[in-house]
PDB file of C-alpha atoms in Angstrom:
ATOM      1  CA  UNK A   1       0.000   0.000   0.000  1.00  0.00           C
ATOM      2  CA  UNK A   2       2.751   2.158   0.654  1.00  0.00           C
ATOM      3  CA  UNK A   3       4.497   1.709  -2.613  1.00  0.00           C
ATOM      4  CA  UNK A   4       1.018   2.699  -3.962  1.00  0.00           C
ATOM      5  CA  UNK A   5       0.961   5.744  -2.356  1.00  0.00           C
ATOM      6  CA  UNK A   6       4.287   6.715  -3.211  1.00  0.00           C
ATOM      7  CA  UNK A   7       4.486   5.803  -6.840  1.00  0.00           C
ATOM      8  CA  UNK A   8       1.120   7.943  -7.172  1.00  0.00           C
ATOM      9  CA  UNK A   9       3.255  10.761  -5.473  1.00  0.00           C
ATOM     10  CA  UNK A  10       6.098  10.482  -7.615  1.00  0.00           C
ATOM     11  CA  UNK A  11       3.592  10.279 -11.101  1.00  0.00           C
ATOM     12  CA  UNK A  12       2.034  13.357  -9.599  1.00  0.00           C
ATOM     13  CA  UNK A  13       5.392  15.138  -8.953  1.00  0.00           C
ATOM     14  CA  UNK A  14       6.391  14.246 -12.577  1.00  0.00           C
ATOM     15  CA  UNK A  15       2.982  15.049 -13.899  1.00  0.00           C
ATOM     16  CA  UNK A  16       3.449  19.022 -12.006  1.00  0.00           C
ATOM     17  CA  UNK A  17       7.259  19.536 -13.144  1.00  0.00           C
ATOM     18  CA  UNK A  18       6.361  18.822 -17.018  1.00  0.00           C
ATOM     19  CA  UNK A  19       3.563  21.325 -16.535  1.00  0.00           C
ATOM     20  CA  UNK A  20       5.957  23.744 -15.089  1.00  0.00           C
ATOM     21  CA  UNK A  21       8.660  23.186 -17.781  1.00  0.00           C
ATOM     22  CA  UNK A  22       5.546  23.672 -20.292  1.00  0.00           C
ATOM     23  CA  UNK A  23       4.298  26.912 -18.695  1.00  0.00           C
ATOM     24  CA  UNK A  24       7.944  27.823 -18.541  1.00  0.00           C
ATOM     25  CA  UNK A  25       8.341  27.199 -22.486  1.00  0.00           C
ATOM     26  CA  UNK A  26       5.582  29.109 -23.099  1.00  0.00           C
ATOM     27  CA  UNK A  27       6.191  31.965 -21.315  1.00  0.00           C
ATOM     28  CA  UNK A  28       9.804  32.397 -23.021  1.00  0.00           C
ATOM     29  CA  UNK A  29       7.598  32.345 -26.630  1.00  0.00           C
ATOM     30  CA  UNK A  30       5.902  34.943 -25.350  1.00  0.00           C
ATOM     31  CA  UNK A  31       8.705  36.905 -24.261  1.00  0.00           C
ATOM     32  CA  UNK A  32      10.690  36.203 -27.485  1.00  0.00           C
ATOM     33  CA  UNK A  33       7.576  37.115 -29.818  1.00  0.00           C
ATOM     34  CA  UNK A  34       7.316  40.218 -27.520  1.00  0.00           C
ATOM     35  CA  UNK A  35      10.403  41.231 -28.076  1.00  0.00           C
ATOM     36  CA  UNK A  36       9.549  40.626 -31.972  1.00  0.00           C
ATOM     37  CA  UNK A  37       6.908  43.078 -31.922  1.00  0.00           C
ATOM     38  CA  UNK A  38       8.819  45.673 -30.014  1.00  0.00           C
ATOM     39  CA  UNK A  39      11.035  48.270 -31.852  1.00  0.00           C
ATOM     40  CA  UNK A  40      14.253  49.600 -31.323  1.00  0.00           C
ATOM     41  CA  UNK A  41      15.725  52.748 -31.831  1.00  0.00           C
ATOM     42  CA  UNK A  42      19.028  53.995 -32.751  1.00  0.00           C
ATOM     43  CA  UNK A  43      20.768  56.452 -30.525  1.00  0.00           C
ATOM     44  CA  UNK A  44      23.147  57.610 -32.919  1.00  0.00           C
ATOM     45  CA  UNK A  45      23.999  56.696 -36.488  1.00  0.00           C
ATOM     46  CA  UNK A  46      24.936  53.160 -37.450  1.00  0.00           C
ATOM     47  CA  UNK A  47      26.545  51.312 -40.706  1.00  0.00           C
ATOM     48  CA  UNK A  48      24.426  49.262 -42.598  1.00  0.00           C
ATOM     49  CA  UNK A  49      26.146  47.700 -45.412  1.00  0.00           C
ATOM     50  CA  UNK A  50      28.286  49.517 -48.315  1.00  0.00           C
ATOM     51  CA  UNK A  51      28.935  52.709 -47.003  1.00  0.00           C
ATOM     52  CA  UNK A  52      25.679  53.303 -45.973  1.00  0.00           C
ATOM     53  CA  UNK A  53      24.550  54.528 -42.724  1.00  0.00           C
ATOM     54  CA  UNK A  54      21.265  54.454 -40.917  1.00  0.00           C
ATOM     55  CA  UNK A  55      20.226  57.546 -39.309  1.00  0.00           C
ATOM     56  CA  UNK A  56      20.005  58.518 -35.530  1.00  0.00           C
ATOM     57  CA  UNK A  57      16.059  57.597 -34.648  1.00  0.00           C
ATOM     58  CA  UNK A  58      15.868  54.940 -36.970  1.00  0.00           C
ATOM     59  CA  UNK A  59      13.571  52.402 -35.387  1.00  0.00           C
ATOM     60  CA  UNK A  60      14.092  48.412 -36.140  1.00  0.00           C
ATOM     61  CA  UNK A  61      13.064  45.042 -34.752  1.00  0.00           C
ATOM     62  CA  UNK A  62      13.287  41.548 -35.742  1.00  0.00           C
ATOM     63  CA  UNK A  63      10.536  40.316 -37.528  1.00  0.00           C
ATOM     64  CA  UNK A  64      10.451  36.711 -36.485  1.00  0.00           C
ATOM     65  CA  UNK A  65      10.878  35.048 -33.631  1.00  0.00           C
ATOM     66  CA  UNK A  66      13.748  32.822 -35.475  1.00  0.00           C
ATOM     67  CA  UNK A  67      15.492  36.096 -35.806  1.00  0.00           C
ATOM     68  CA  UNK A  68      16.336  35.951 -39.215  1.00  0.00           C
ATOM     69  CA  UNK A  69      15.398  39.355 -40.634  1.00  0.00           C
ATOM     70  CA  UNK A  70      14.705  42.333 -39.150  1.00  0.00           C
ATOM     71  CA  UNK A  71      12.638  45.720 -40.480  1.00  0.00           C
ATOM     72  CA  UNK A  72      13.508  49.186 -40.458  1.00  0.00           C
ATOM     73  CA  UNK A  73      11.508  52.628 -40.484  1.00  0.00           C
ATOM     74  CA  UNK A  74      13.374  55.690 -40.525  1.00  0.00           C
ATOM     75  CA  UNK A  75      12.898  58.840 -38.826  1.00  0.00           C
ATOM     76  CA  UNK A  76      10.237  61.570 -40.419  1.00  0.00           C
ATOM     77  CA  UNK A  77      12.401  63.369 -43.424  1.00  0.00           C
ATOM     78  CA  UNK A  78      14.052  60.491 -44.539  1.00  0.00           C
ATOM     79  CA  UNK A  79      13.789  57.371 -47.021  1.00  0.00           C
ATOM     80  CA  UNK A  80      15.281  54.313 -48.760  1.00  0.00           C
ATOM     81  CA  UNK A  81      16.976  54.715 -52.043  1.00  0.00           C
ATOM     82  CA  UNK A  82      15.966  51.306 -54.110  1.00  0.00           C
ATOM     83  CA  UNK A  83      16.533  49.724 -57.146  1.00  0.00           C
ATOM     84  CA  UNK A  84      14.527  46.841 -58.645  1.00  0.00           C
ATOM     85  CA  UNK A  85      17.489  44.478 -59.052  1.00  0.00           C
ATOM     86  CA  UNK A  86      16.213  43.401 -62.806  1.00  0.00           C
ATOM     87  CA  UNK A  87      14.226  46.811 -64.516  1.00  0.00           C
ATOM     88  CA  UNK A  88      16.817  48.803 -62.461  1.00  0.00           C
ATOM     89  CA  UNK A  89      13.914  50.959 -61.667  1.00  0.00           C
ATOM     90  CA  UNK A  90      14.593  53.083 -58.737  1.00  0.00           C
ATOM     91  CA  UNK A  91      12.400  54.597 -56.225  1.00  0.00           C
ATOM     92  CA  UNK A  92      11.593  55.815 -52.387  1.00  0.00           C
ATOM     93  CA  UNK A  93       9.871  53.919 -49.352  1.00  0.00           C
ATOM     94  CA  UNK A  94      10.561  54.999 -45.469  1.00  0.00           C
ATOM     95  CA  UNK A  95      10.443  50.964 -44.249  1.00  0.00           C
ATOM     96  CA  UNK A  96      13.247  48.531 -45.696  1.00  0.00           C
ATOM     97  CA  UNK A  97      14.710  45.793 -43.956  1.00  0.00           C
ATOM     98  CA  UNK A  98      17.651  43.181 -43.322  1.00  0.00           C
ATOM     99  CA  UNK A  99      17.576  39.741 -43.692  1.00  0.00           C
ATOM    100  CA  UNK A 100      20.274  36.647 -43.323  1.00  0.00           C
ATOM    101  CA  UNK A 101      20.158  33.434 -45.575  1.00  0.00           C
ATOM    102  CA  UNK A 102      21.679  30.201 -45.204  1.00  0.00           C
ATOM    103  CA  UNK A 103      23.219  28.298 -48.398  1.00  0.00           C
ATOM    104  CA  UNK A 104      22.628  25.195 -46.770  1.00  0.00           C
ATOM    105  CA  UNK A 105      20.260  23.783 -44.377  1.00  0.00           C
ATOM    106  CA  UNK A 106      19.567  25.508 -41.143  1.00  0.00           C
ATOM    107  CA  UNK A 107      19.046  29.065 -40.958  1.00  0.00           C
ATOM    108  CA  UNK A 108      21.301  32.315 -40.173  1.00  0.00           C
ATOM    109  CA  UNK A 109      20.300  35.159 -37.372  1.00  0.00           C
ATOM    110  CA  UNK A 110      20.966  38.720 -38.430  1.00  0.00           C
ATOM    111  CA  UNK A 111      22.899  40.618 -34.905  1.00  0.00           C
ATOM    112  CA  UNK A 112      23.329  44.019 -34.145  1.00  0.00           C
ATOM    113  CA  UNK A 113      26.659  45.499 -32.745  1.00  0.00           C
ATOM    114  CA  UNK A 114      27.027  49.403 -31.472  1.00  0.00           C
ATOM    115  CA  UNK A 115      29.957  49.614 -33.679  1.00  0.00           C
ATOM    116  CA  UNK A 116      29.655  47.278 -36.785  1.00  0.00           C
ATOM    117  CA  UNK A 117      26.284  47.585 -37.396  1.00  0.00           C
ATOM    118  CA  UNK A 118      24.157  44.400 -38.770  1.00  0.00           C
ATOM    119  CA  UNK A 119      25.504  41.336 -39.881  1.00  0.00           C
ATOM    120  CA  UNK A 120      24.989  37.381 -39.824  1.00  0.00           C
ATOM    121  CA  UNK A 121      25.098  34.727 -37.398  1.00  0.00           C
ATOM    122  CA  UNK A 122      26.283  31.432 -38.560  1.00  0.00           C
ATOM    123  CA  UNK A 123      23.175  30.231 -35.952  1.00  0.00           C
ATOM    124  CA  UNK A 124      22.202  26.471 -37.203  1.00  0.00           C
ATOM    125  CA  UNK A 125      23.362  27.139 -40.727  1.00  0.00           C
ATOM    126  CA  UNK A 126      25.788  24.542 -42.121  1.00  0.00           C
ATOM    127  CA  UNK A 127      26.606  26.648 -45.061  1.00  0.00           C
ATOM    128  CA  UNK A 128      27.320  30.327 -45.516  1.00  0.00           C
ATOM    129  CA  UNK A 129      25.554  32.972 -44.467  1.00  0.00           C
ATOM    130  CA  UNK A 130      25.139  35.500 -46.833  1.00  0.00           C
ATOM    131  CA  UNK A 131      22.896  39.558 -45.788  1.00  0.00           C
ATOM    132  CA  UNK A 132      21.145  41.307 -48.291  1.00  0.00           C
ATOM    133  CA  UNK A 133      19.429  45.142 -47.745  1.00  0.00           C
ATOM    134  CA  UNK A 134      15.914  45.075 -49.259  1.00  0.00           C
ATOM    135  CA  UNK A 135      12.639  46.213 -49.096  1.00  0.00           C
ATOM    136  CA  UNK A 136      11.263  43.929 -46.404  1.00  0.00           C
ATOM    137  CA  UNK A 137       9.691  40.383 -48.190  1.00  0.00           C
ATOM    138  CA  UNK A 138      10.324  42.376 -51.685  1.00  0.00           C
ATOM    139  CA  UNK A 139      13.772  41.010 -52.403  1.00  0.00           C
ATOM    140  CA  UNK A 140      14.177  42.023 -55.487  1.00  0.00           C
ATOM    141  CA  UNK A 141      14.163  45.601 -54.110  1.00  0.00           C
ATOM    142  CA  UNK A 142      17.712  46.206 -52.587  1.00  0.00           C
ATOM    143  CA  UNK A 143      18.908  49.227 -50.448  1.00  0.00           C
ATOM    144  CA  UNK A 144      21.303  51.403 -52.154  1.00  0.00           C
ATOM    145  CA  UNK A 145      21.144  54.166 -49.505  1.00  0.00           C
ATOM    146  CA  UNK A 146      19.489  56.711 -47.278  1.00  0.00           C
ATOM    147  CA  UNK A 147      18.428  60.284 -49.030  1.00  0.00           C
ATOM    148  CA  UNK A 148      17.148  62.940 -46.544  1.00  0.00           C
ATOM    149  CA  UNK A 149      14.055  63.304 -48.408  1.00  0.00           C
ATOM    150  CA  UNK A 150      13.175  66.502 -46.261  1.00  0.00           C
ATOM    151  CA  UNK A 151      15.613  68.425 -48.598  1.00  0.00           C
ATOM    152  CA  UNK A 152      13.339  68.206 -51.417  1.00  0.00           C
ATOM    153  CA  UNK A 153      14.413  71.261 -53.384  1.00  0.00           C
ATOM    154  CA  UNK A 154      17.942  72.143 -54.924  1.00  0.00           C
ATOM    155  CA  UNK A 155      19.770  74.291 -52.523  1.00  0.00           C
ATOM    156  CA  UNK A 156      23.741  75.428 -51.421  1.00  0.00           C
ATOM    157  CA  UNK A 157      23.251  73.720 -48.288  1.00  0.00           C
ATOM    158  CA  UNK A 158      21.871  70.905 -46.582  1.00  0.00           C
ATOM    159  CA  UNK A 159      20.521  69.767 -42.861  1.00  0.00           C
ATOM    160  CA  UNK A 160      21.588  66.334 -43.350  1.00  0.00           C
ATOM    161  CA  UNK A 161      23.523  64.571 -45.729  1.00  0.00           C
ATOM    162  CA  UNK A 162      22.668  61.479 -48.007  1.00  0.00           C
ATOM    163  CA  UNK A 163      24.752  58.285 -46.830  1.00  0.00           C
ATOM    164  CA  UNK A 164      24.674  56.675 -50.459  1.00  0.00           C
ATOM    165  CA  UNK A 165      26.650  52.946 -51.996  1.00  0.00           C
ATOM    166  CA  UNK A 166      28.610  53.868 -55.244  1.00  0.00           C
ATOM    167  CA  UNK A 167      25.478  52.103 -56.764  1.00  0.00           C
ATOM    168  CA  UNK A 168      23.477  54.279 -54.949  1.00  0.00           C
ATOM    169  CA  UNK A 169      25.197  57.686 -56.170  1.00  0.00           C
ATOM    170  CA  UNK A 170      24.483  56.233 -59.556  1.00  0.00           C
ATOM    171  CA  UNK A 171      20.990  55.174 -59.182  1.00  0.00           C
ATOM    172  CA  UNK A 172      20.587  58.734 -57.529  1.00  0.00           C
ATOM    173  CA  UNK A 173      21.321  61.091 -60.723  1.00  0.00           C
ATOM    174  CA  UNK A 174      18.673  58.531 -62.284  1.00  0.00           C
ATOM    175  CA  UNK A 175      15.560  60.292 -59.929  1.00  0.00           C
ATOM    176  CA  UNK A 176      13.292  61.998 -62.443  1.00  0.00           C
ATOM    177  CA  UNK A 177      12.771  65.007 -59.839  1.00  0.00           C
ATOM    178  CA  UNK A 178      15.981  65.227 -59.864  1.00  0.00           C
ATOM    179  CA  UNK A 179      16.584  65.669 -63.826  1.00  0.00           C
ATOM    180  CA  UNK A 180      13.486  67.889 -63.735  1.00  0.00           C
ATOM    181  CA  UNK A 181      14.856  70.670 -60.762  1.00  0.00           C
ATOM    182  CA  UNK A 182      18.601  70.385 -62.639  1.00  0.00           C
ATOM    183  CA  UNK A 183      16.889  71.979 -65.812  1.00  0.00           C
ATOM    184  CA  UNK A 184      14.205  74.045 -63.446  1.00  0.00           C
ATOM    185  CA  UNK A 185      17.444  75.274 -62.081  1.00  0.00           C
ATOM    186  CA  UNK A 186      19.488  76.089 -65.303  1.00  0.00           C
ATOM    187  CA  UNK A 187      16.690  77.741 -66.827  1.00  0.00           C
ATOM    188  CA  UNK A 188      16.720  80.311 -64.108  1.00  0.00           C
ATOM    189  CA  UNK A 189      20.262  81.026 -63.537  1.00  0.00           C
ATOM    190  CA  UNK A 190      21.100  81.198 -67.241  1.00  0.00           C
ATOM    191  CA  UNK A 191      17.810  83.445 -67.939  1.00  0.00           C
ATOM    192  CA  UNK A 192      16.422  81.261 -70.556  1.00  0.00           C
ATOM    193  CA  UNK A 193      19.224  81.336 -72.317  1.00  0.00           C
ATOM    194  CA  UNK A 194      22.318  79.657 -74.406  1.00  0.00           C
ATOM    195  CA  UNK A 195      23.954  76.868 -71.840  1.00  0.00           C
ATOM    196  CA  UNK A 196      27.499  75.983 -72.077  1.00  0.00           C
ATOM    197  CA  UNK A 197      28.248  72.490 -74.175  1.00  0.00           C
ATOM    198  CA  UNK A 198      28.695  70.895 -70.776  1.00  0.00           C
ATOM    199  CA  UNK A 199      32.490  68.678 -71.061  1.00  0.00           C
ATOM    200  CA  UNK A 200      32.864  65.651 -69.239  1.00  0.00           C
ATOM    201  CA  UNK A 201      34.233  65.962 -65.759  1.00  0.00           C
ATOM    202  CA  UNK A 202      37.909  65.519 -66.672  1.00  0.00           C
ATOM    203  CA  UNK A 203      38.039  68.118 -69.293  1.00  0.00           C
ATOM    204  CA  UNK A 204      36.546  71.176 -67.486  1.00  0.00           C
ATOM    205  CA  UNK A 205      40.034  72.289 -67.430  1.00  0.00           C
ATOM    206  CA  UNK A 206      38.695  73.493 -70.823  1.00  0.00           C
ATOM    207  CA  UNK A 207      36.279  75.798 -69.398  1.00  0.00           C
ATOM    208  CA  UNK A 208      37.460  79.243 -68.437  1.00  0.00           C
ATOM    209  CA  UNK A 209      37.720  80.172 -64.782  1.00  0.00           C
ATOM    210  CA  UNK A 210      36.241  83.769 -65.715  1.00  0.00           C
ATOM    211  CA  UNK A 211      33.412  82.331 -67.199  1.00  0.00           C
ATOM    212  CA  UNK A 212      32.364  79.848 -64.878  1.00  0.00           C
ATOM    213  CA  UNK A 213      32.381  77.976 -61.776  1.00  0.00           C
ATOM    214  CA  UNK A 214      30.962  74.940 -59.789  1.00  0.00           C
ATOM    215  CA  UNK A 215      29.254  75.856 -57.113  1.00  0.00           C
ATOM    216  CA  UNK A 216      28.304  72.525 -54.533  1.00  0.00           C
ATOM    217  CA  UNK A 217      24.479  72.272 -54.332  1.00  0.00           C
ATOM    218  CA  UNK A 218      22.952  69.130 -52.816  1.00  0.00           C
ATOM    219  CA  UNK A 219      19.170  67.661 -53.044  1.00  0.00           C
ATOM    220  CA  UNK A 220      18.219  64.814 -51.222  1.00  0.00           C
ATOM    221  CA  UNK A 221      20.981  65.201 -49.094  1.00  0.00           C
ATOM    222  CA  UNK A 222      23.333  64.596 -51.735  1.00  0.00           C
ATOM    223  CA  UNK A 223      26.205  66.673 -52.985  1.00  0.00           C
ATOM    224  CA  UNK A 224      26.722  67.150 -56.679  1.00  0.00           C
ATOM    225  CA  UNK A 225      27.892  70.380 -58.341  1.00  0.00           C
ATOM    226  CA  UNK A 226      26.486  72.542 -61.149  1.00  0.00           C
ATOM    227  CA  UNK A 227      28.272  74.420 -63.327  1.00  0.00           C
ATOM    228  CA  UNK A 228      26.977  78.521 -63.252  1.00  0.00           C
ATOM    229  CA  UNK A 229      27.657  81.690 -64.750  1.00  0.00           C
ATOM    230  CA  UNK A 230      31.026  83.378 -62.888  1.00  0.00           C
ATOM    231  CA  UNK A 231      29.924  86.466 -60.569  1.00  0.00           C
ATOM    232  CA  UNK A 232      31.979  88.502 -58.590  1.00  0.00           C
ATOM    233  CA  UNK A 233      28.505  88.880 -56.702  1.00  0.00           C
ATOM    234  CA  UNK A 234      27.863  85.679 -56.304  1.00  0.00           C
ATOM    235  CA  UNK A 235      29.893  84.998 -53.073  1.00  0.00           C
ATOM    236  CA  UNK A 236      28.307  88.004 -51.644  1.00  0.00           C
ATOM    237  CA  UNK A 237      24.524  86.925 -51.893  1.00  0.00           C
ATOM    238  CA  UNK A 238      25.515  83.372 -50.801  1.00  0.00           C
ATOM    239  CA  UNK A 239      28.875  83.653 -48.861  1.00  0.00           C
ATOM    240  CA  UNK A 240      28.484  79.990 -47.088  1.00  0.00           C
ATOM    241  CA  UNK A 241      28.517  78.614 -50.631  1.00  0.00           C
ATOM    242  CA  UNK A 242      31.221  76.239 -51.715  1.00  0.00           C
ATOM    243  CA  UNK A 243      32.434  77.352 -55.358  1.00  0.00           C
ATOM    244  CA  UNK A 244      34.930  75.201 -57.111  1.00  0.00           C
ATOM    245  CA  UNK A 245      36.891  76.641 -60.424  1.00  0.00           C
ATOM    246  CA  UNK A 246      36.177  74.503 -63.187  1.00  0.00           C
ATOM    247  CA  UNK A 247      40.188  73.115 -63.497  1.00  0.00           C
ATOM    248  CA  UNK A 248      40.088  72.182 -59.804  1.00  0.00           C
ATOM    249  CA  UNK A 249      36.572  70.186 -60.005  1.00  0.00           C
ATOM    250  CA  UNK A 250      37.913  66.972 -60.529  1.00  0.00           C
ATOM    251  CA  UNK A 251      40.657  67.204 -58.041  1.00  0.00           C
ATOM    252  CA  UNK A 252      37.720  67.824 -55.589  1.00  0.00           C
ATOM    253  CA  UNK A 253      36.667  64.490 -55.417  1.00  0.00           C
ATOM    254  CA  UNK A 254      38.379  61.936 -52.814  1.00  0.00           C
ATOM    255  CA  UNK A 255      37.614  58.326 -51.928  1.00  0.00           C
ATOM    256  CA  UNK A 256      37.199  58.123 -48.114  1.00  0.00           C
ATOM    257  CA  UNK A 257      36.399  54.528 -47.496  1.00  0.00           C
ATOM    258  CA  UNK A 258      36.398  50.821 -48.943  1.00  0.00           C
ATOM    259  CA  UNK A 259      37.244  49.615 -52.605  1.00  0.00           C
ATOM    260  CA  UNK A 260      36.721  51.065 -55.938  1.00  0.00           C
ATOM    261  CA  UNK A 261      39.294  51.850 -58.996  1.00  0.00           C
ATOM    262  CA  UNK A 262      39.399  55.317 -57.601  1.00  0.00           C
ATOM    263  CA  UNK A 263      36.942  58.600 -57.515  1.00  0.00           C
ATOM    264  CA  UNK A 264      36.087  60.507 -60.678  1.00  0.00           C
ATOM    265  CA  UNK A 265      34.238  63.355 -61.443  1.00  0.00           C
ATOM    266  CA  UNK A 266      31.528  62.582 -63.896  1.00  0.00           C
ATOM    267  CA  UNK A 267      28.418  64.212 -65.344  1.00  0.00           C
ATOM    268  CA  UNK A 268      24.547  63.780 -65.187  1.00  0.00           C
ATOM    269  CA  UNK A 269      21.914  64.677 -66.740  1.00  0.00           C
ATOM    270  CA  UNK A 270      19.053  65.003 -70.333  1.00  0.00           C
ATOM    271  CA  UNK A 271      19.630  66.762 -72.798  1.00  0.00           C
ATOM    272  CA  UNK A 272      21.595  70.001 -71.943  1.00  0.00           C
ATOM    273  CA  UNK A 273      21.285  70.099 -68.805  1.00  0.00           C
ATOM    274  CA  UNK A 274      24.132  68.546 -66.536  1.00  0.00           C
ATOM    275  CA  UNK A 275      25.372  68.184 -63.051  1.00  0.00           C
ATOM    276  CA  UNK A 276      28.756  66.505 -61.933  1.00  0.00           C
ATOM    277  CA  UNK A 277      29.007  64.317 -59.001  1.00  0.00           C
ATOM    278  CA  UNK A 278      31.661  62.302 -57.537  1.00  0.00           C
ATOM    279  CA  UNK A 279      31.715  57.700 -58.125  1.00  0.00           C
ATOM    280  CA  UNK A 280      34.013  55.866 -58.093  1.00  0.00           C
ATOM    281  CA  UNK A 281      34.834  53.718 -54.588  1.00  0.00           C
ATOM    282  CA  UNK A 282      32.274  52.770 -51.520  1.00  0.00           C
ATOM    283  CA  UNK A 283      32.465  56.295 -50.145  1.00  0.00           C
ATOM    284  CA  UNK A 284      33.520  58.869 -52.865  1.00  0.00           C
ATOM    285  CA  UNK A 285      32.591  62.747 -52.117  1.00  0.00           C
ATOM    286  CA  UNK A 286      33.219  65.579 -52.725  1.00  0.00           C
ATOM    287  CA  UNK A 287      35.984  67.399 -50.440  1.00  0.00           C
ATOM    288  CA  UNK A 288      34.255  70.154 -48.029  1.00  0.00           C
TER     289      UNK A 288
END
């Protein structure tokens, strides 16, 4: 009998600890999908992939409990530069994400570090890992930068700057509102006028430093530099501009980071209507 009693005691025992282990499992779901649905933000800028950085206030969070992507929305003023990987189609979206694949079986988490930004976790992946930037479950919409979308005019100056791939500085001078305010802008500071026959970035040497000059200008965020009528006025009505003499312009651009055969001045643009910007490496801008 008291065998009985005990193994009924022990069968209950067991019977409450796999109840508690069970409660306990489910419990930590909750927590981890919690933590899933929770955002994140960023208390200072932090490197992406390429050269590109995301922007202080940028919020993010995983989007699965397995870890293996996570989403991004960027602060008010700003937006994701991306390209349809096969029409090459470019266009703007505030959300974008991250995500981590495995080239075998198992899967890869994406992590987060203060100082190198997002990457991938090997995880239970018996292959490589491999990241890609794109527009959340559209994959074949990658990142190719962040454009302060607040700046939405042509102007000498900017709040924020663009943090742009060397794709992305080339899928950039591609924007149609960006074609259309170049020639908006020529028409007014050439009065309707003739326009110069623009020369490619390396032989504005040609162009006479009495006649004209490059004066920095930046939309989106991003710095390119259009080519004016010379005014001794000029630099009085806007003194903070940055004004570059045509021989010099191609000696203004410099490759600060990562690979690339070098940084080269080059031009942009329908028609008659140009603007020169610096490609060339991972980070290639023009000196300030």
């Amino acid at each position: 009998m008291k065998n009985l009693i005990f193994n009924l005691f022990s069968l209950f025992v067991t019977f409450a600890l796999l109840a508690s282990c069970q409660q306990a499992e489910v419990e930590m779901a909750q927590e981890t999908l919690k933590s899933v649905d929770s955002y994140q933000t960023l208390a200072q800028a932090q490197p992406l992939e390429e050269g590109i950085e995301l922007p202080k206030g940028t919020q993010w969070k995983y989007t699965d409990a397995s870890q293996t992507s996570v989403e991004f929305v960027l602060p008010q003023g700003y937006s994701f530069l991306l390209q349809d990987k096969e029409t090459k189609a470019v266009s703007l979206a505030p959300t974008g994400g991250y995500s981590c694949t495995c080239s075998a079986s198992g899967s890869c988490t994406v992590i987060f570090n203060n100082s190198a930004g997002y990457g991938c976790l090997s995880g239970t992946c018996t292959g490589k890992c491999t990241g890609q930037k794109t527009k959340g479950l559209k994959s074949n919409l990658e990142i190719l930068g962040v454009l302060y979308t607040a700046q939405d005019d042509i102007s000498y100056e900017t709040a924020a700057k663009a943090s742009l791939s060397a794709a992305g500085i080339e899928a950039f001078t591609q924007l149609p509102e960006l074609q259309k305010l170049i020639q908006e802008h020529y028409d007014f500071v050439y009065g309707g006028g003739d326009l110069p026959d623009f020369p490619k970035g390396e032989d504005l040497v040609q162009l006479s430093e009495e006649d004209y000059v490059l004066a920095q200008s930046y939309f989106y965020g991003q710095a390119f530099q259009l080519l004016i009528p010379y005014s001794p006025d000029f630099s009085f009505f806007f003194p903070d501009v940055k004004l570059t003499a045509p021989g010099d312009a191609p000696k203004s651009c410099s490759c600060t980071s990562g690979e690339g055969k070098g940084c080269a001045l080059k031009k942009v643009g329908r028609w008659t209507y140009v603007a020169y910007y610096c490609t060339g490496c991972t980070t290639c801008t023009m000196n300030d």
